[in-house]
Every structure is written in C-alpha cells, then in structure tokens.
Amino acid sequence: MHPTRSSGTVWATLLVGILAIVGAAPGTPPRPVVYPLRAMGTSVNVTLVTADSAASFADASAAHARIRLVDSLMSNWTETSEVARINRVADSVATAVQPLVADVIARSLAVWRHSGHTFDITVEPLVRAWGFIGGPRRVPSEEEARRAFALVGAQDVAFDSSSRIIRFRRHGMRIDLGGIAKGYAVDLAMRELRDRGVHNALVDASGNMMSVGHPKSSPHWRIGLRDPRDSVP
C-alpha cells in the first residue's frame, strides 16, 4: 500500500466547511452523495444515500477513520506500521501482533491453505525485488529473483491466532498484506456504517466494494467494469 497523501486532511476540512454551508434544501429527496478519501495508495469513495450531505458527513468520516486505521497498521510504505515492525523483528524473535493485523494474517493464512498455496502473503521479497515496494519498478536479475523467491512460502510463518504470536522461520522473510488489506478496510468501514444506522451505502476502494441497501431511484447499485484499454486514471 502506498502512503496516504497529507493533502487528504486539507480536502476533508474544506469539505466539512462546504457541507456545513450548503446543508439540505427543504424537500430535498435522498440521493447518493460521494465522500472521497485518498488512502491505501488509491482513491476510496464512501457513497451514502442522504437528503442532508452535511448531516451524513459524520457517518462518512467514521467510515474514513476505519479505512485510515487499516492503512496505518498494514502499509508497507511506512516504517511506522505494524506490518513494518513485524517484518523488522519476526525473523529473529517471536512477537505479539496488533489484533486487527492478527485477524488479517489469520484470514490470509486460511486463504493460503484453501487456495492451494496460491495466495501467499510472504510474497513481499518478490514484490520488493520488482520495485513495486521501494521502487523504482524494474526487472530483477535472475539471481535476485531466485534469492527473493527462496524467501516465499507461508508454510514457514509460525502464527498462533489465539495468542497472536508470529515468528518467521526463515531469515529475511517478510509479509505483504496488500492483497487483502483493502477488502478488509472496506469490511470495517461498512460495519461502522451499519453500526451507525446507515441503511443505504456503497464503499469502494479501487474495486474492492461492499454495499448495503440501494439508491432511492433504483432497486440496486449500478457497478461497472472499466475497459482495461482505457488509459484514464
């Protein structure tokens, strides 16, 4: 996951001011309102069906907070995240893991088992070798790729979900939760919205989506797939 842009806080502040001024006109029907966020290296949209965008901003902000929390814990683009800390120490000592991160690791290892070892969070050395973490992006030499691949294999992650203790059995092993963290963040954001009594919402983190209810003008949310040949970011 890429670092969150600091400008997101500025834009959120400006949006609060705008919404407070605009409010809801008398008789305004509920409509989908998008509350954008830059997090986890991508654009995240929380869409709420509301007649009062200012009043619903607190709900959107609460969902944003859950997404930012996952980003802060699971990013590989900062040295201060919990995943970064695990990667620094777990090949030397057993270490306790923050509860949300432990939950994602447990889920990831379950998917690894059920996918025939296809989904593997220990792929980080390969991701780094190709420059997707740390950059620049490049094709590594055959020897670099061989060394990185030798560190991949979730069977060498010793993890006790009950005690939340993790240990890597190979020196230099590292984990990357980028393949699951966005979906997990969307799950938490939607759970937060439901807990706050929101009945019609869509959370989208770069294609990782979850919805509840529907817009008032339609019996369902309309979701499309972008043409892969479309170069628009």
Coordinates of N, CA and C in Angstrom, one line a residue:
M1 N 0.8 -1.2 0.0 CA 0.0 0.0 0.0 C 0.9 1.2 0.0
H2 N 0.5 2.2 -0.8 CA 1.2 3.5 -0.9 C 0.9 4.4 0.3
P3 N 1.8 5.4 0.6 CA 1.5 6.3 1.7 C 0.3 7.2 1.4
T4 N -0.5 7.5 2.4 CA -1.6 8.4 2.3 C -1.1 9.8 2.1
R5 N -1.7 10.6 1.2 CA -1.3 11.9 0.9 C -1.8 12.8 2.0
S6 N -0.9 13.7 2.5 CA -1.3 14.6 3.6 C -2.4 15.6 3.2
S7 N -2.5 15.9 1.9 CA -3.5 16.8 1.4 C -4.9 16.3 1.6
G8 N -5.1 15.0 1.9 CA -6.4 14.5 2.2 C -7.1 15.1 3.3
T9 N -6.3 15.4 4.4 CA -6.8 16.1 5.6 C -7.3 17.5 5.2
V10 N -6.6 18.2 4.4 CA -6.9 19.6 3.9 C -8.3 19.5 3.2
W11 N -8.4 18.6 2.2 CA -9.6 18.5 1.5 C -10.8 18.1 2.3
A12 N -10.5 17.2 3.3 CA -11.6 16.8 4.2 C -12.1 18.0 5.0
T13 N -11.2 18.9 5.4 CA -11.6 20.1 6.2 C -12.4 21.0 5.4
L14 N -11.9 21.2 4.1 CA -12.7 22.1 3.2 C -14.1 21.5 2.9
L15 N -14.2 20.2 2.8 CA -15.5 19.6 2.5 C -16.4 19.8 3.7
V16 N -15.9 19.7 4.9 CA -16.8 19.9 6.1 C -17.3 21.3 6.0
G17 N -16.5 22.3 5.7 CA -17.0 23.7 5.6 C -18.0 23.9 4.5
I18 N -17.8 23.3 3.4 CA -18.7 23.4 2.3 C -20.1 22.8 2.6
L19 N -20.0 21.6 3.2 CA -21.3 20.9 3.5 C -22.0 21.6 4.6
A20 N -21.3 22.2 5.5 CA -22.0 23.0 6.6 C -22.7 24.1 6.1
I21 N -22.2 24.8 5.0 CA -22.8 25.9 4.4 C -24.0 25.5 3.5
V22 N -23.8 24.4 2.8 CA -24.8 24.0 1.8 C -26.0 23.4 2.5
G23 N -25.8 22.4 3.4 CA -26.8 21.7 4.1 C -27.8 21.1 3.1
A24 N -29.0 20.9 3.6 CA -30.1 20.3 2.8 C -31.2 21.3 2.5
A25 N -31.6 21.5 1.3 CA -32.7 22.4 1.0 C -34.0 21.7 1.4
P26 N -35.0 22.5 1.8 CA -36.3 21.9 2.2 C -36.8 21.0 1.1
G27 N -37.3 19.8 1.5 CA -37.9 18.9 0.5 C -36.9 18.2 -0.4
T28 N -35.6 18.3 -0.1 CA -34.6 17.6 -0.9 C -34.7 16.1 -0.8
P29 N -34.9 15.4 -1.9 CA -35.0 13.9 -1.8 C -33.7 13.3 -1.5
P30 N -33.7 12.1 -0.9 CA -32.4 11.4 -0.7 C -31.7 11.1 -2.0
R31 N -30.4 11.2 -2.1 CA -29.7 11.0 -3.3 C -28.3 10.5 -2.9
P32 N -27.6 9.8 -3.8 CA -26.3 9.3 -3.5 C -25.3 10.5 -3.4
V33 N -24.6 10.6 -2.3 CA -23.5 11.6 -2.1 C -22.2 10.9 -1.9
V34 N -21.2 11.3 -2.7 CA -19.9 10.6 -2.6 C -19.0 11.4 -1.6
Y35 N -18.4 10.7 -0.7 CA -17.4 11.3 0.2 C -16.1 10.7 -0.1
P36 N -15.2 11.4 -0.8 CA -13.9 10.8 -1.3 C -12.8 10.8 -0.2
L37 N -11.9 9.9 -0.4 CA -10.7 9.8 0.5 C -9.6 9.2 -0.3
R38 N -8.4 9.8 0.0 CA -7.2 9.2 -0.6 C -6.5 8.4 0.5
A39 N -6.4 7.1 0.3 CA -5.9 6.2 1.3 C -5.4 4.9 0.7
M40 N -4.5 4.2 1.3 CA -4.0 2.9 0.8 C -3.5 2.9 -0.6
G41 N -3.0 4.1 -1.0 CA -2.4 4.2 -2.3 C -3.4 4.3 -3.4
T42 N -4.7 4.7 -3.1 CA -5.7 4.7 -4.1 C -6.8 5.6 -3.7
S43 N -7.8 5.8 -4.6 CA -9.0 6.6 -4.3 C -10.0 5.7 -3.7
V44 N -10.5 6.1 -2.5 CA -11.6 5.4 -1.8 C -12.8 6.3 -1.8
N45 N -14.0 5.8 -2.2 CA -15.2 6.5 -2.2 C -16.2 5.9 -1.2
V46 N -16.8 6.6 -0.3 CA -17.9 6.2 0.5 C -19.1 7.0 0.0
T47 N -20.1 6.2 -0.5 CA -21.3 6.8 -1.1 C -22.4 6.5 -0.1
L48 N -23.1 7.6 0.3 CA -24.2 7.5 1.2 C -25.5 8.1 0.5
V49 N -26.6 7.4 0.7 CA -27.9 7.9 0.2 C -28.5 8.8 1.3
T50 N -28.5 10.1 1.0 CA -28.9 11.0 2.1 C -29.6 12.2 1.5
A51 N -30.5 12.9 2.2 CA -31.1 14.1 1.8 C -30.3 15.3 2.4
D52 N -29.4 15.0 3.3 CA -28.6 16.1 4.0 C -27.2 15.7 4.0
S53 N -26.4 16.2 3.1 CA -25.0 15.8 3.0 C -24.2 16.2 4.1
A54 N -24.5 17.4 4.7 CA -23.8 17.8 5.9 C -24.0 16.9 7.1
A55 N -25.3 16.5 7.3 CA -25.6 15.7 8.5 C -25.0 14.3 8.3
S56 N -24.8 13.8 7.1 CA -24.3 12.5 6.9 C -22.7 12.5 6.9
F57 N -22.1 13.7 6.9 CA -20.7 13.7 6.9 C -20.0 13.0 8.0
A58 N -20.7 13.0 9.2 CA -20.1 12.3 10.4 C -20.1 10.8 10.1
D59 N -21.1 10.3 9.5 CA -21.1 8.8 9.1 C -20.0 8.5 8.2
A60 N -19.8 9.3 7.1 CA -18.7 9.1 6.2 C -17.4 9.2 6.8
S61 N -17.2 10.2 7.7 CA -15.9 10.4 8.4 C -15.6 9.2 9.3
A62 N -16.6 8.6 9.9 CA -16.4 7.4 10.7 C -15.9 6.3 9.9
A63 N -16.5 6.1 8.7 CA -16.0 5.1 7.8 C -14.6 5.4 7.3
H64 N -14.3 6.6 7.0 CA -13.0 7.0 6.6 C -12.0 6.7 7.7
A65 N -12.3 6.9 8.9 CA -11.4 6.6 10.0 C -11.0 5.2 10.1
R66 N -12.0 4.3 9.8 CA -11.7 2.8 9.8 C -10.7 2.5 8.7
I67 N -10.9 3.1 7.6 CA -10.0 2.8 6.4 C -8.6 3.4 6.7
R68 N -8.5 4.5 7.3 CA -7.2 5.1 7.6 C -6.5 4.2 8.7
L69 N -7.3 3.7 9.6 CA -6.7 2.8 10.6 C -6.0 1.6 10.0
V70 N -6.7 0.9 9.1 CA -6.2 -0.2 8.4 C -4.9 0.2 7.6
D71 N -5.0 1.3 6.9 CA -3.8 1.8 6.2 C -2.6 2.0 7.1
S72 N -2.9 2.7 8.3 CA -1.8 3.0 9.2 C -1.1 1.7 9.8
L73 N -1.9 0.6 9.9 CA -1.4 -0.6 10.5 C -0.8 -1.5 9.5
M74 N -1.2 -1.5 8.3 CA -0.9 -2.6 7.3 C -0.1 -2.1 6.1
S75 N 0.3 -0.8 6.1 CA 1.0 -0.3 4.9 C 2.5 -0.9 5.0
N76 N 3.0 -1.2 3.8 CA 4.4 -1.5 3.6 C 5.2 -0.3 3.1
W77 N 4.5 0.9 3.1 CA 5.2 2.1 2.6 C 5.6 3.0 3.7
T78 N 5.5 2.6 4.9 CA 6.0 3.4 6.0 C 6.7 2.5 7.0
E79 N 7.6 3.0 7.7 CA 8.4 2.2 8.7 C 7.6 2.2 10.1
T80 N 6.5 2.9 10.2 CA 5.8 3.0 11.5 C 4.6 2.1 11.6
S81 N 4.3 1.4 10.5 CA 3.1 0.5 10.5 C 3.4 -0.8 11.3
E82 N 2.4 -1.5 11.8 CA 2.6 -2.7 12.5 C 3.2 -3.8 11.6
V83 N 2.8 -3.8 10.3 CA 3.4 -4.8 9.4 C 4.9 -4.5 9.2
A84 N 5.3 -3.2 9.2 CA 6.7 -2.9 9.0 C 7.5 -3.4 10.3
R85 N 6.9 -3.2 11.4 CA 7.5 -3.6 12.7 C 7.7 -5.2 12.7
I86 N 6.6 -5.9 12.3 CA 6.7 -7.3 12.2 C 7.8 -7.8 11.3
N87 N 7.9 -7.1 10.1 CA 8.9 -7.5 9.2 C 10.3 -7.2 9.7
R88 N 10.5 -6.3 10.6 CA 11.8 -6.0 11.1 C 12.3 -7.0 12.1
V89 N 11.3 -7.6 12.9 CA 11.7 -8.5 14.0 C 11.4 -9.9 13.9
A90 N 10.3 -10.3 13.2 CA 9.8 -11.6 13.3 C 10.7 -12.7 12.7
D91 N 11.7 -12.4 12.0 CA 12.6 -13.5 11.5 C 13.7 -13.7 12.6
S92 N 13.7 -12.9 13.7 CA 14.6 -13.1 14.8 C 14.0 -13.6 16.1
V93 N 12.8 -13.0 16.4 CA 12.1 -13.3 17.6 C 10.6 -13.5 17.4
A94 N 10.0 -14.2 18.2 CA 8.5 -14.3 18.2 C 8.0 -13.0 18.8
T95 N 6.9 -12.5 18.1 CA 6.4 -11.2 18.6 C 4.9 -11.2 18.5
A96 N 4.3 -10.4 19.5 CA 2.8 -10.3 19.5 C 2.4 -9.3 18.5
V97 N 1.2 -9.6 17.9 CA 0.7 -8.8 16.8 C -0.6 -8.0 17.2
Q98 N -0.7 -6.8 16.7 CA -1.9 -6.0 17.0 C -3.1 -6.8 16.5
P99 N -4.3 -6.7 17.3 CA -5.4 -7.5 17.0 C -6.0 -7.5 15.6
L100 N -6.1 -6.3 15.0 CA -6.7 -6.2 13.6 C -5.7 -6.9 12.6
V101 N -4.4 -6.6 12.8 CA -3.4 -7.2 11.9 C -3.4 -8.7 12.1
A102 N -3.5 -9.2 13.3 CA -3.5 -10.6 13.6 C -4.7 -11.2 12.9
D103 N -5.9 -10.6 12.9 CA -7.1 -11.1 12.2 C -6.8 -11.2 10.7
V104 N -6.2 -10.2 10.1 CA -5.9 -10.3 8.7 C -4.9 -11.4 8.4
I105 N -3.9 -11.5 9.2 CA -2.9 -12.6 9.0 C -3.6 -14.0 9.1
A106 N -4.4 -14.2 10.1 CA -5.1 -15.4 10.2 C -6.0 -15.7 9.0
R107 N -6.7 -14.7 8.5 CA -7.5 -14.9 7.3 C -6.7 -15.2 6.1
S108 N -5.5 -14.5 6.0 CA -4.6 -14.7 4.9 C -4.1 -16.1 4.8
L109 N -3.7 -16.6 6.0 CA -3.2 -18.0 6.0 C -4.2 -19.0 5.7
A110 N -5.5 -18.7 6.1 CA -6.6 -19.6 5.8 C -6.8 -19.6 4.3
V111 N -6.8 -18.5 3.7 CA -6.9 -18.4 2.2 C -5.7 -19.1 1.5
W112 N -4.6 -19.0 2.1 CA -3.4 -19.7 1.5 C -3.6 -21.2 1.5
R113 N -4.2 -21.7 2.6 CA -4.4 -23.1 2.7 C -5.5 -23.6 1.7
H114 N -6.6 -22.8 1.6 CA -7.7 -23.2 0.8 C -7.5 -22.9 -0.7
S115 N -6.5 -22.1 -1.0 CA -6.2 -21.8 -2.4 C -5.1 -22.6 -3.0
G116 N -4.8 -23.7 -2.3 CA -3.7 -24.5 -2.8 C -2.3 -23.7 -2.8
H117 N -2.2 -22.8 -1.8 CA -1.0 -22.1 -1.6 C -0.8 -21.0 -2.7
T118 N -1.8 -20.6 -3.4 CA -1.7 -19.6 -4.4 C -1.6 -18.2 -3.8
F119 N -2.5 -17.9 -2.9 CA -2.5 -16.6 -2.2 C -1.5 -16.7 -1.0
D120 N -0.4 -15.9 -1.1 CA 0.7 -16.1 -0.2 C 1.2 -14.7 0.2
I121 N 1.0 -14.3 1.5 CA 1.4 -13.0 2.0 C 2.9 -12.9 2.2
T122 N 3.7 -14.0 2.1 CA 5.1 -13.9 2.2 C 5.8 -13.5 0.8
V123 N 5.0 -13.0 -0.1 CA 5.5 -12.6 -1.4 C 6.2 -11.3 -1.4
E124 N 6.3 -10.7 -0.3 CA 6.9 -9.3 -0.2 C 8.3 -9.2 -0.8
P125 N 9.2 -10.2 -0.5 CA 10.5 -10.1 -1.2 C 10.5 -10.0 -2.7
L126 N 9.5 -10.7 -3.3 CA 9.4 -10.7 -4.7 C 8.8 -9.3 -5.2
V127 N 7.8 -8.8 -4.4 CA 7.2 -7.5 -4.8 C 8.3 -6.4 -4.7
R128 N 9.2 -6.5 -3.7 CA 10.3 -5.6 -3.5 C 11.3 -5.7 -4.6
A129 N 11.6 -6.9 -4.9 CA 12.6 -7.2 -6.0 C 12.2 -6.5 -7.3
W130 N 11.0 -6.6 -7.6 CA 10.5 -5.9 -8.8 C 10.2 -4.4 -8.7
G131 N 10.5 -3.9 -7.5 CA 10.4 -2.4 -7.3 C 9.0 -1.9 -7.1
F132 N 8.0 -2.8 -6.8 CA 6.7 -2.3 -6.5 C 6.6 -1.8 -5.1
I133 N 7.5 -2.1 -4.2 CA 7.7 -1.5 -2.9 C 9.1 -0.9 -2.9
G134 N 9.2 0.4 -2.6 CA 10.5 1.0 -2.6 C 11.0 1.6 -3.9
G135 N 10.6 0.9 -5.0 CA 10.9 1.4 -6.4 C 12.4 1.6 -6.6
P136 N 12.7 2.0 -7.8 CA 11.9 2.1 -9.0 C 11.5 0.7 -9.5
R137 N 10.4 0.6 -10.3 CA 10.0 -0.6 -10.8 C 11.0 -1.1 -11.9
R138 N 11.3 -2.4 -11.8 CA 12.3 -2.9 -12.7 C 12.2 -4.4 -12.8
V139 N 12.9 -5.0 -13.7 CA 13.0 -6.5 -13.8 C 14.3 -6.9 -13.1
P140 N 14.2 -7.7 -12.0 CA 15.5 -8.0 -11.3 C 16.3 -9.0 -12.1
S141 N 17.5 -9.2 -11.7 CA 18.4 -10.2 -12.4 C 17.9 -11.6 -12.0
E142 N 18.2 -12.6 -12.7 CA 17.8 -13.9 -12.4 C 18.2 -14.3 -11.0
E143 N 19.4 -13.9 -10.6 CA 19.9 -14.3 -9.2 C 19.1 -13.6 -8.2
E144 N 18.8 -12.2 -8.4 CA 18.0 -11.5 -7.4 C 16.6 -12.1 -7.3
A145 N 16.0 -12.5 -8.4 CA 14.7 -13.1 -8.4 C 14.7 -14.5 -7.6
R146 N 15.8 -15.2 -7.9 CA 16.0 -16.5 -7.2 C 16.1 -16.4 -5.7
R147 N 16.9 -15.4 -5.3 CA 17.0 -15.2 -3.8 C 15.7 -14.7 -3.2
A148 N 15.0 -13.9 -3.9 CA 13.7 -13.4 -3.3 C 12.7 -14.5 -3.3
F149 N 12.7 -15.4 -4.3 CA 11.7 -16.4 -4.3 C 12.0 -17.5 -3.2
A150 N 13.3 -17.6 -2.9 CA 13.6 -18.5 -1.8 C 13.1 -18.2 -0.4
L151 N 12.6 -16.9 -0.3 CA 12.1 -16.4 1.0 C 10.6 -16.5 1.0
V152 N 10.0 -17.0 -0.1 CA 8.5 -17.0 -0.2 C 8.0 -18.4 0.2
G153 N 7.0 -18.4 1.1 CA 6.4 -19.7 1.5 C 5.7 -19.6 2.9
A154 N 4.4 -19.5 2.9 CA 3.7 -19.2 4.1 C 3.8 -20.4 5.1
Q155 N 4.2 -21.6 4.6 CA 4.4 -22.7 5.5 C 5.5 -22.4 6.6
D156 N 6.3 -21.4 6.3 CA 7.3 -21.0 7.3 C 7.0 -19.8 8.1
V157 N 5.7 -19.5 8.1 CA 5.2 -18.5 9.1 C 4.5 -19.2 10.2
A158 N 5.1 -19.1 11.4 CA 4.5 -19.8 12.6 C 3.6 -18.7 13.3
F159 N 2.3 -19.0 13.2 CA 1.4 -18.0 13.8 C 0.4 -18.7 14.7
D160 N 0.2 -18.2 15.9 CA -0.8 -18.7 16.8 C -1.9 -17.6 16.9
S161 N -3.0 -17.9 16.3 CA -4.1 -16.9 16.3 C -4.7 -16.6 17.7
S162 N -4.6 -17.6 18.6 CA -5.1 -17.4 20.0 C -4.3 -16.4 20.8
S163 N -3.0 -16.6 20.7 CA -2.1 -15.7 21.4 C -1.6 -14.5 20.6
R164 N -1.9 -14.5 19.3 CA -1.5 -13.5 18.3 C 0.1 -13.4 18.2
I165 N 0.8 -14.5 18.3 CA 2.2 -14.5 18.3 C 2.7 -15.0 16.9
I166 N 3.6 -14.3 16.3 CA 4.1 -14.7 15.0 C 5.6 -14.8 15.0
R167 N 6.1 -15.7 14.2 CA 7.6 -15.9 14.0 C 7.8 -16.4 12.6
F168 N 8.8 -15.8 11.9 CA 9.2 -16.3 10.6 C 10.3 -17.3 10.8
R169 N 10.3 -18.5 10.1 CA 11.3 -19.5 10.3 C 12.5 -19.3 9.4
R170 N 12.4 -18.4 8.4 CA 13.5 -18.1 7.5 C 14.0 -16.7 7.7
H171 N 15.2 -16.5 7.8 CA 15.8 -15.1 8.0 C 15.6 -14.4 6.7
G172 N 15.0 -13.2 6.8 CA 14.8 -12.3 5.6 C 13.3 -12.4 5.1
M173 N 12.5 -13.3 5.7 CA 11.1 -13.4 5.3 C 10.4 -12.1 5.7
R174 N 9.4 -11.7 4.9 CA 8.6 -10.5 5.1 C 7.2 -10.8 4.6
I175 N 6.2 -10.1 5.2 CA 4.9 -10.3 4.7 C 4.4 -9.0 4.0
D176 N 3.4 -9.1 3.1 CA 2.8 -8.0 2.4 C 1.3 -8.3 2.4
L177 N 0.5 -7.5 3.1 CA -0.9 -7.7 3.2 C -1.7 -6.9 2.1
G178 N -1.0 -6.4 1.1 CA -1.6 -5.5 0.1 C -2.7 -6.2 -0.7
G179 N -2.7 -7.6 -0.7 CA -3.7 -8.3 -1.5 C -5.0 -8.5 -0.7
I180 N -5.0 -8.1 0.5 CA -6.2 -8.4 1.3 C -6.6 -7.2 2.1
A181 N -5.7 -6.2 2.4 CA -6.0 -5.2 3.3 C -7.1 -4.2 2.8
K182 N -7.1 -3.9 1.5 CA -8.2 -3.0 1.0 C -9.6 -3.6 1.3
G183 N -9.7 -4.9 1.0 CA -11.0 -5.5 1.2 C -11.4 -5.5 2.7
Y184 N -10.4 -5.8 3.5 CA -10.6 -5.8 5.0 C -11.0 -4.4 5.4
A185 N -10.4 -3.3 4.9 CA -10.7 -2.0 5.2 C -12.2 -1.6 4.8
V186 N -12.6 -2.1 3.7 CA -13.9 -1.9 3.2 C -14.9 -2.6 4.1
D187 N -14.6 -3.8 4.6 CA -15.4 -4.5 5.5 C -15.6 -3.7 6.8
L188 N -14.5 -3.2 7.3 CA -14.6 -2.5 8.6 C -15.4 -1.2 8.4
A189 N -15.2 -0.5 7.3 CA -15.9 0.7 7.0 C -17.4 0.5 6.9
M190 N -17.8 -0.6 6.2 CA -19.2 -0.9 6.1 C -19.8 -1.3 7.4
R191 N -19.1 -2.1 8.2 CA -19.5 -2.4 9.6 C -19.8 -1.2 10.4
E192 N -18.9 -0.2 10.3 CA -19.0 1.0 11.0 C -20.3 1.8 10.6
L193 N -20.6 1.8 9.3 CA -21.8 2.5 8.8 C -23.0 1.8 9.3
R194 N -23.0 0.5 9.3 CA -24.2 -0.3 9.7 C -24.4 0.0 11.2
D195 N -23.3 0.0 12.0 CA -23.5 0.2 13.4 C -24.0 1.6 13.7
R196 N -23.8 2.5 12.8 CA -24.3 3.9 13.0 C -25.7 4.1 12.4
G197 N -26.3 3.0 11.9 CA -27.7 3.0 11.4 C -27.8 3.4 10.0
V198 N -26.7 3.4 9.2 CA -26.8 3.7 7.8 C -27.4 2.4 7.0
H199 N -28.4 2.7 6.2 CA -29.1 1.5 5.6 C -28.8 1.5 4.1
N200 N -28.3 2.6 3.5 CA -28.0 2.6 2.0 C -26.7 3.2 1.8
A201 N -25.7 2.4 1.4 CA -24.3 2.9 1.2 C -23.5 2.0 0.3
L202 N -22.5 2.5 -0.3 CA -21.6 1.8 -1.1 C -20.2 2.3 -0.7
V203 N -19.3 1.3 -0.4 CA -17.9 1.6 -0.1 C -17.0 1.0 -1.2
D204 N -16.2 1.8 -1.9 CA -15.4 1.3 -3.0 C -13.9 1.8 -2.8
A205 N -13.0 0.8 -2.6 CA -11.6 1.1 -2.5 C -10.9 0.5 -3.7
S206 N -10.9 1.2 -4.8 CA -10.3 0.8 -6.1 C -10.8 -0.6 -6.5
G207 N -12.1 -0.8 -6.5 CA -12.7 -2.0 -7.0 C -13.0 -3.0 -5.9
N208 N -12.5 -2.8 -4.7 CA -12.9 -3.6 -3.5 C -14.1 -3.0 -3.0
M209 N -15.3 -3.6 -3.2 CA -16.5 -3.0 -2.9 C -17.4 -3.8 -2.0
M210 N -18.2 -3.0 -1.2 CA -19.3 -3.6 -0.4 C -20.4 -2.6 -0.4
S211 N -21.7 -3.2 -0.5 CA -22.8 -2.3 -0.5 C -23.9 -2.8 0.5
V212 N -24.7 -1.9 0.9 CA -25.9 -2.2 1.7 C -27.1 -1.4 1.1
G213 N -28.3 -1.9 1.0 CA -29.4 -1.2 0.5 C -29.2 -0.8 -0.9
H214 N -29.7 0.4 -1.3 CA -29.7 0.8 -2.7 C -30.1 2.3 -2.8
P215 N -29.8 3.0 -3.9 CA -30.3 4.3 -4.0 C -31.8 4.4 -4.1
K216 N -32.4 5.5 -3.7 CA -33.8 5.6 -3.7 C -34.4 5.5 -5.2
S217 N -33.6 5.9 -6.2 CA -34.1 5.9 -7.5 C -33.9 4.5 -8.2
S218 N -33.3 3.5 -7.6 CA -33.0 2.3 -8.2 C -33.1 1.1 -7.2
P219 N -33.5 -0.1 -7.7 CA -33.6 -1.2 -6.7 C -32.2 -1.8 -6.4
H220 N -31.2 -1.2 -7.0 CA -29.8 -1.8 -6.8 C -28.8 -0.7 -7.1
W221 N -27.6 -1.0 -6.6 CA -26.4 -0.1 -7.0 C -26.0 -0.5 -8.4
R222 N -25.6 0.4 -9.2 CA -25.1 0.1 -10.5 C -23.5 0.2 -10.5
I223 N -23.0 -1.0 -10.8 CA -21.5 -1.1 -10.7 C -21.0 -1.6 -12.1
G224 N -19.9 -1.0 -12.6 CA -19.4 -1.4 -13.9 C -17.9 -1.7 -13.9
L225 N -17.4 -2.3 -14.9 CA -16.0 -2.6 -15.1 C -15.4 -1.7 -16.1
R226 N -14.3 -1.1 -15.8 CA -13.7 -0.2 -16.8 C -13.0 -1.0 -17.8
D227 N -13.1 -0.5 -19.0 CA -12.3 -1.1 -20.1 C -10.8 -1.0 -19.8
P228 N -10.1 -2.2 -19.8 CA -8.7 -2.2 -19.4 C -7.9 -1.4 -20.4
R229 N -8.4 -1.1 -21.6 CA -7.7 -0.3 -22.6 C -7.9 1.2 -22.4
D230 N -8.7 1.5 -21.4 CA -9.0 3.0 -21.1 C -7.8 3.5 -20.3
S231 N -7.1 4.5 -20.8 CA -5.9 5.0 -20.1 C -6.2 6.0 -19.0
V232 N -7.5 6.4 -18.9 CA -7.8 7.4 -17.9 C -7.6 6.9 -16.5
P233 N -6.8 7.6 -15.6 CA -6.5 7.0 -14.3 C -7.7 6.9 -13.4

